[in-house]
mmCIF file of C-alpha atoms in Angstrom:
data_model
loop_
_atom_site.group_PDB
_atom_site.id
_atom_site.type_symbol
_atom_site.label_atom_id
_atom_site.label_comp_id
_atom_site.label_asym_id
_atom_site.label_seq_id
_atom_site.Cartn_x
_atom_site.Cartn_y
_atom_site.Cartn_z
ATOM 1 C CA UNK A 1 9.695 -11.879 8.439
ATOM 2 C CA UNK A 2 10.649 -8.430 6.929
ATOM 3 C CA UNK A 3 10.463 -5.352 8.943
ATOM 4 C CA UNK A 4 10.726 -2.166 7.519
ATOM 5 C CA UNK A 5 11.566 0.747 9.607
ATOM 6 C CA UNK A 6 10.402 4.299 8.076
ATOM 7 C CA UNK A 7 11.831 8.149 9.106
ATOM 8 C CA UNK A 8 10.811 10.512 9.593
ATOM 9 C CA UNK A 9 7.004 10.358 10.272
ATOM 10 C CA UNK A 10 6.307 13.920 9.142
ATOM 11 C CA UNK A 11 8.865 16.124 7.328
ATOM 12 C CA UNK A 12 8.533 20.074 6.916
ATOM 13 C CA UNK A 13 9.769 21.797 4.192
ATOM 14 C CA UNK A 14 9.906 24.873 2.665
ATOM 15 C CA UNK A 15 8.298 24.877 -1.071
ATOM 16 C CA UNK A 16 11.602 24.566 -3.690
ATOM 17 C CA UNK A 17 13.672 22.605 -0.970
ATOM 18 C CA UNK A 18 14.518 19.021 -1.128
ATOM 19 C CA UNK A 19 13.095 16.638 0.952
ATOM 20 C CA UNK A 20 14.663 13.236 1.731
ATOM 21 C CA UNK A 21 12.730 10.116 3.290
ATOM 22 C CA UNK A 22 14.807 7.281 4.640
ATOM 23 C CA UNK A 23 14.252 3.677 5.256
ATOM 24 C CA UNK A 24 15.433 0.467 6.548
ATOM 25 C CA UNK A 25 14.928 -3.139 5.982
ATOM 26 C CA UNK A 26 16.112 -6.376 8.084
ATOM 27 C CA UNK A 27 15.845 -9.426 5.342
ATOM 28 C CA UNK A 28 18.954 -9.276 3.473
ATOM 29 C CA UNK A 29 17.150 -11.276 0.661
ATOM 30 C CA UNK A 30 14.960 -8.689 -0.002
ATOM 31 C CA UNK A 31 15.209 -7.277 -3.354
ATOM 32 C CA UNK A 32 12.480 -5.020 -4.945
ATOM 33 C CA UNK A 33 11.722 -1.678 -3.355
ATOM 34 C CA UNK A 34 8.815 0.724 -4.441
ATOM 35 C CA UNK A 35 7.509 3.754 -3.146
ATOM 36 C CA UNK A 36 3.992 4.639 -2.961
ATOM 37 C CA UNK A 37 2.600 8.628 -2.960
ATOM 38 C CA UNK A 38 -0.876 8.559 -1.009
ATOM 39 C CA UNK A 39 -2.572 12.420 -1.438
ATOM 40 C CA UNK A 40 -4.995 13.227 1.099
ATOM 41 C CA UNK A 41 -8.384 11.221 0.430
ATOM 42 C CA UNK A 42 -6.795 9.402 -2.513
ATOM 43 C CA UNK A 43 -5.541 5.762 -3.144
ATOM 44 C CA UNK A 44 -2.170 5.164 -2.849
ATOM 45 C CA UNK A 45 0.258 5.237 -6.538
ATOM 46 C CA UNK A 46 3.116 3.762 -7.073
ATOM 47 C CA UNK A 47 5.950 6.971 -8.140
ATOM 48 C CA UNK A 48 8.881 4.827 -7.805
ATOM 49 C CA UNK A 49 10.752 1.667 -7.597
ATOM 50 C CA UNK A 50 14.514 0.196 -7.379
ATOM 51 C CA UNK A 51 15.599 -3.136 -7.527
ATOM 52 C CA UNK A 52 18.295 -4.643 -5.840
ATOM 53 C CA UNK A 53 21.023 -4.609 -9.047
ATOM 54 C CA UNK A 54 20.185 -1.145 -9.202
ATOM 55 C CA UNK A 55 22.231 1.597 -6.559
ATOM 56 C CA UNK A 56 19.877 4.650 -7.469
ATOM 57 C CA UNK A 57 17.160 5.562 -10.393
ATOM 58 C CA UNK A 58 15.928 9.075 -10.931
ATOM 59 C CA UNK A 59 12.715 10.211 -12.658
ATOM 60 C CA UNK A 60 12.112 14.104 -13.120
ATOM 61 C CA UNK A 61 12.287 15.846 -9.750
ATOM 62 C CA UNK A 62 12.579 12.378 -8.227
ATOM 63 C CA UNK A 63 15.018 9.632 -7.553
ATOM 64 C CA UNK A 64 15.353 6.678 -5.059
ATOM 65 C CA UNK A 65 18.906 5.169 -3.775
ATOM 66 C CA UNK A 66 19.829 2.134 -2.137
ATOM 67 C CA UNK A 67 22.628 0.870 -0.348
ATOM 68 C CA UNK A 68 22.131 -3.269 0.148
ATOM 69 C CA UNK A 69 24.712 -3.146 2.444
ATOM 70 C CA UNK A 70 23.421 -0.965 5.167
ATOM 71 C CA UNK A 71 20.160 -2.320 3.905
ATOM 72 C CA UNK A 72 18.514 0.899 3.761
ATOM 73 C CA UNK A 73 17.310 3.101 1.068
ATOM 74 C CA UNK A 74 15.669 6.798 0.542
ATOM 75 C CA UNK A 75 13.439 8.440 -1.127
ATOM 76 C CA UNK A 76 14.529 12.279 -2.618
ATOM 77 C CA UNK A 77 12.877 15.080 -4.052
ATOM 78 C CA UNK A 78 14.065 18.039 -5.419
ATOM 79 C CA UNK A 79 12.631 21.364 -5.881
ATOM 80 C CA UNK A 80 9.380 20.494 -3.711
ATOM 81 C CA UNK A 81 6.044 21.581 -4.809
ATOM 82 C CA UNK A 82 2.791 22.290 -3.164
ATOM 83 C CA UNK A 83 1.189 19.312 -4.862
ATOM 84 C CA UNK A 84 4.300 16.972 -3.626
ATOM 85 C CA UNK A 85 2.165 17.418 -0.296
ATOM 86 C CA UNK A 86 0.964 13.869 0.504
ATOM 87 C CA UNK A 87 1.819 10.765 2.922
ATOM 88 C CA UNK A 88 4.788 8.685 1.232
ATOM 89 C CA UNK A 89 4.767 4.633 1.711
ATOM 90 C CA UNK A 90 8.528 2.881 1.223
ATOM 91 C CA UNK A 91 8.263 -1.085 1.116
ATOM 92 C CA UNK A 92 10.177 -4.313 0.448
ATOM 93 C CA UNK A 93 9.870 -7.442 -0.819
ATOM 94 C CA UNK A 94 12.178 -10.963 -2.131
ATOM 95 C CA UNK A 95 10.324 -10.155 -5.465
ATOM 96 C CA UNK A 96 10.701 -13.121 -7.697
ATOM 97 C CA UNK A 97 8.598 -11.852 -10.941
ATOM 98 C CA UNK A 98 5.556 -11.294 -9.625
ATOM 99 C CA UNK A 99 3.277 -10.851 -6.829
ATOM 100 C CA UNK A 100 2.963 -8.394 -3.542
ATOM 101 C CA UNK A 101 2.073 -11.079 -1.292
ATOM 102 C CA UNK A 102 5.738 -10.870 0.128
ATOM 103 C CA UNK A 103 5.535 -7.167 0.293
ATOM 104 C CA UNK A 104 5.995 -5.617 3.850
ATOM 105 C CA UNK A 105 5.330 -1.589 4.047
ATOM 106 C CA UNK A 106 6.859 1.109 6.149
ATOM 107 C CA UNK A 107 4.337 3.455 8.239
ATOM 108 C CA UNK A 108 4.799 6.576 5.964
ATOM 109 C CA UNK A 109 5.887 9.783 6.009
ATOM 110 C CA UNK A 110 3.952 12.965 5.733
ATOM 111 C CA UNK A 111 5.245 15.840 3.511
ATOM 112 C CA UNK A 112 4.270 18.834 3.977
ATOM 113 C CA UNK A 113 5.422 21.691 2.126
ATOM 114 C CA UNK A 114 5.083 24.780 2.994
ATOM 115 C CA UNK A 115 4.552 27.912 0.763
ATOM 116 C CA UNK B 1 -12.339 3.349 -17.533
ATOM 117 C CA UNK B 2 -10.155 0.180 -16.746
ATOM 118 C CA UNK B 3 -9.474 0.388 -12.571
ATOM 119 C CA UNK B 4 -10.577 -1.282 -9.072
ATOM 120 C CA UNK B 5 -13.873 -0.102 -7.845
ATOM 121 C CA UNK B 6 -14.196 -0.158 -4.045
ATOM 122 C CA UNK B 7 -17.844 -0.353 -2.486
ATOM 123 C CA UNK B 8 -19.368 1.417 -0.061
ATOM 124 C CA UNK B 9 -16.695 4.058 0.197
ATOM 125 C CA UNK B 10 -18.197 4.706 3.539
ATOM 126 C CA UNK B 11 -19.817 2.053 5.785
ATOM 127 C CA UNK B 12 -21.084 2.216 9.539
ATOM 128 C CA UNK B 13 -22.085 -0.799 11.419
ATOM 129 C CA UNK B 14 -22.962 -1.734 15.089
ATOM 130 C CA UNK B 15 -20.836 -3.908 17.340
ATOM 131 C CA UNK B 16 -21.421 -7.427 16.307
ATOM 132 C CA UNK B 17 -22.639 -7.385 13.244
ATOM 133 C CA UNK B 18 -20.518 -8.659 9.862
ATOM 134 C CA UNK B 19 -20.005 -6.312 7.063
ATOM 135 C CA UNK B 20 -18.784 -7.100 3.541
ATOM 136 C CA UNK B 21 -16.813 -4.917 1.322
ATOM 137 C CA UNK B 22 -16.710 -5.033 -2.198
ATOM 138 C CA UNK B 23 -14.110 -4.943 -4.692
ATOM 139 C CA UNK B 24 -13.953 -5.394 -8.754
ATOM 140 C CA UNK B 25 -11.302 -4.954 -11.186
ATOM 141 C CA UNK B 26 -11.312 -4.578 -14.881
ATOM 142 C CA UNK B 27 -7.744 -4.813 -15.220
ATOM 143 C CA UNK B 28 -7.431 -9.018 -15.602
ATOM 144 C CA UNK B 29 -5.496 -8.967 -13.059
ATOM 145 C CA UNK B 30 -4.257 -12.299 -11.084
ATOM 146 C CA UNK B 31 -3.617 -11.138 -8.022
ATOM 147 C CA UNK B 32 -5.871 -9.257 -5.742
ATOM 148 C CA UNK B 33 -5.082 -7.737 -1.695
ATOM 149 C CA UNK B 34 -6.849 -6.482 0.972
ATOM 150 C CA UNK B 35 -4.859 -3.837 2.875
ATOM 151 C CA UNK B 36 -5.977 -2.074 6.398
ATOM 152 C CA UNK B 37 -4.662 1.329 7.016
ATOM 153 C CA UNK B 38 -4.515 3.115 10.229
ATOM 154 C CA UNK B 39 -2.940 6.614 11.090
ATOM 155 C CA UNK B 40 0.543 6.104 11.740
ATOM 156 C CA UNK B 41 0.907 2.347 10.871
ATOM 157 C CA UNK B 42 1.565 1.931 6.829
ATOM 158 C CA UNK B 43 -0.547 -0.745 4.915
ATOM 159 C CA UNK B 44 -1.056 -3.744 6.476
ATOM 160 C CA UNK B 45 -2.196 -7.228 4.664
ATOM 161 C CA UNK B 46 -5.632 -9.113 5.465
ATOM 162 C CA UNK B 47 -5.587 -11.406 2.849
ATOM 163 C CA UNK B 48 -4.281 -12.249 -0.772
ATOM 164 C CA UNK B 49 -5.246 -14.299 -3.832
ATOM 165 C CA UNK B 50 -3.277 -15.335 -6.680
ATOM 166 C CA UNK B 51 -5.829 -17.151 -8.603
ATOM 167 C CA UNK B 52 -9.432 -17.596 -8.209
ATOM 168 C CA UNK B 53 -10.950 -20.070 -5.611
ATOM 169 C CA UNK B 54 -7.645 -19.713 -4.211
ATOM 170 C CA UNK B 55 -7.093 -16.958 -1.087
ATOM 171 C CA UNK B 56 -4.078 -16.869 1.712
ATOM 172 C CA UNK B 57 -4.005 -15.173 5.309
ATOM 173 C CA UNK B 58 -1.750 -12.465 5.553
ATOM 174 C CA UNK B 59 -0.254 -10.913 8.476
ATOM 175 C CA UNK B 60 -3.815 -9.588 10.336
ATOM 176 C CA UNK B 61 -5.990 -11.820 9.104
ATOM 177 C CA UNK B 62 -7.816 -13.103 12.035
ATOM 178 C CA UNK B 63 -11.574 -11.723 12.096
ATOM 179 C CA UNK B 64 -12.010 -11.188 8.661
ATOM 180 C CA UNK B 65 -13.147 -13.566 5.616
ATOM 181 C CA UNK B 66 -12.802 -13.248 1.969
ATOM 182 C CA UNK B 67 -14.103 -15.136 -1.502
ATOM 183 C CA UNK B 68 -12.423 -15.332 -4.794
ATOM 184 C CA UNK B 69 -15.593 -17.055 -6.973
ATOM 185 C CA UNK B 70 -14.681 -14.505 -9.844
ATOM 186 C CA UNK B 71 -11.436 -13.241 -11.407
ATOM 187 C CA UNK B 72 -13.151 -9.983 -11.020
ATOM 188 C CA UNK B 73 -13.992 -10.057 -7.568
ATOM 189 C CA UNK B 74 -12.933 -10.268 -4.193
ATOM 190 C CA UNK B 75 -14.921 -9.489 -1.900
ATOM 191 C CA UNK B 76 -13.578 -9.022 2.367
ATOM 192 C CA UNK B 77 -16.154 -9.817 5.342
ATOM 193 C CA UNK B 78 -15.562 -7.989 8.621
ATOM 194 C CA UNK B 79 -16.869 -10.107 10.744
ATOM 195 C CA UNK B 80 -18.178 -9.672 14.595
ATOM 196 C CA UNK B 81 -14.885 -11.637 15.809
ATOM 197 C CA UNK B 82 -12.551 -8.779 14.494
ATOM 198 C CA UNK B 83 -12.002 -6.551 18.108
ATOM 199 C CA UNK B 84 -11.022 -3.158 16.572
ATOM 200 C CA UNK B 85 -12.619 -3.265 13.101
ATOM 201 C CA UNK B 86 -12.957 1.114 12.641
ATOM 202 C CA UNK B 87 -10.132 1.176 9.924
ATOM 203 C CA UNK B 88 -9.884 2.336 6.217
ATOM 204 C CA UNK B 89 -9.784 -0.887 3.863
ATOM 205 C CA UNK B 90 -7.771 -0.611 0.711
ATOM 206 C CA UNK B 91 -8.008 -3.294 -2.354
ATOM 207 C CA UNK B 92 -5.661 -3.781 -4.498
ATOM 208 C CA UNK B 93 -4.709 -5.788 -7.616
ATOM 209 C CA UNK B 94 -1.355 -6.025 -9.249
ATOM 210 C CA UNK B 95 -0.578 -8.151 -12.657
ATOM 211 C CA UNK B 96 1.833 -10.574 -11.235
ATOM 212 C CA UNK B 97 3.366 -11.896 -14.195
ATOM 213 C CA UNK B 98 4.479 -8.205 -15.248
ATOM 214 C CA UNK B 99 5.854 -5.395 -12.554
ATOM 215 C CA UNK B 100 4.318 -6.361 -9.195
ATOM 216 C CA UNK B 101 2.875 -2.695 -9.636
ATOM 217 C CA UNK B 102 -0.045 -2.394 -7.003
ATOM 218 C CA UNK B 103 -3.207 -0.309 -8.412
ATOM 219 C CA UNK B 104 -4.883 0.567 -5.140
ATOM 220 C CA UNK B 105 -9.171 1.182 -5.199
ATOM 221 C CA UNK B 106 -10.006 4.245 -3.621
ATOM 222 C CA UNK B 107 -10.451 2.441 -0.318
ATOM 223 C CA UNK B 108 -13.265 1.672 2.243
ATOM 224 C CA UNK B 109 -13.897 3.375 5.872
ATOM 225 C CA UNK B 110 -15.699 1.807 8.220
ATOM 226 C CA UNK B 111 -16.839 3.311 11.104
ATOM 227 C CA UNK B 112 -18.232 0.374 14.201
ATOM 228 C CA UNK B 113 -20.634 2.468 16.629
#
């Protein structure tokens, strides 16, 4: 089965630096990679996602980039804010149009960001 | 206020005794999950189901029961067999013919004294 690998576990940084989460994957067929934001106490939300004909996609002060060959991809923010403090889930899955049965999630990362 | 609705968010229980946790979504979603979360291990799956009165194990699934009678519902049993059940449970539900976007309930923690 899939096995994604996530680093670091917790990542310090200073509030208006960037902050970059990396992660790894073994199945070569998998294709469809989110990334889920948990803040403390809340439910996890999806803030991102790539697919596999995609090499990076950016949204705001966010953007995600993947390299199939390695078969790894990371997570970056820029211009960190207090509220960007929460634990950060990557994950992977062969998504074929629907489903997160297949879905296998790293361990997280905690952000913190410090003022 | 369309969203999954977890219940009890928290739940304490003695050794050996089963425990159900409830989940219901207004969404009309398909597909519904049952996640465990521990500190420093990610979100790992009990059990799935695609369709009603139809459910598959995921990868921890031993110790634990669920029910799909309702679209709406699925409902996860801890039961007495499950040998370190103290976790926070998250539901999910994600609309499988569009994104594969999980919406996540606000989760579960039980607590076995």
């Amino acid at each position: 089965g899939e096995n994604v690998e996530q680093h670091p576990s917790t990542l310090s940084v200073q509030e208006g630096d960037s902050a970059v989460i990396k992660c790894t994957y073994s199945d070569s067929a998998s294709n469809y990679f989110p990334w889920y934001k948990q803040e403390l106490g809340k439910r996890p939300q999806l803030i991102i996602d790539i697919r596999s004909n995609v090499g990076e996609k950016k949204d705001q002060r966010i953007a995600v980039t993947l390299n199939k060959t390695a078969k790894h991809f990371s997570l970056h923010i820029t211009e960190t804010q207090p509220e960007d403090s929460a634990v950060y889930f990557c994950a992977a899955s062969s998504y074929s149009g629907g489903g997160a049965d297949g879905l296998t999630f790293g361990k997280g990362t905690h952000l913190i960001i410090q003022p | 206020d369309g969203g999954i609705t977890q219940s009890p968010k928290y739940l304490f229980r003695k050794e050996g005794q089963n425990v159900t946790l409830s989940c219901e979504q207004n969404l009309n979603h398909d597909a519904m999950y049952w996640y465990r979360q521990d500190p420093g291990q990610g979100l790992r799956l009990i059990y799935y189901s695609q369709i009603v009165n139809d459910f598959q194990k995921g990868d921890i699934a031993e110790g634990y029961s669920v029910s799909r009678e309702k679209k709406e519902s699925f409902p996860l049993t801890v039961t007495s067999a499950q040998k370190n059940p103290t976790a926070f449970y998250l539901c999910a539900s994600t609309d499988s013919l569009n994104t594969g976007e999980l919406f996540f309930g606000e989760g579960s923690r039980l607590t076995v004294l």
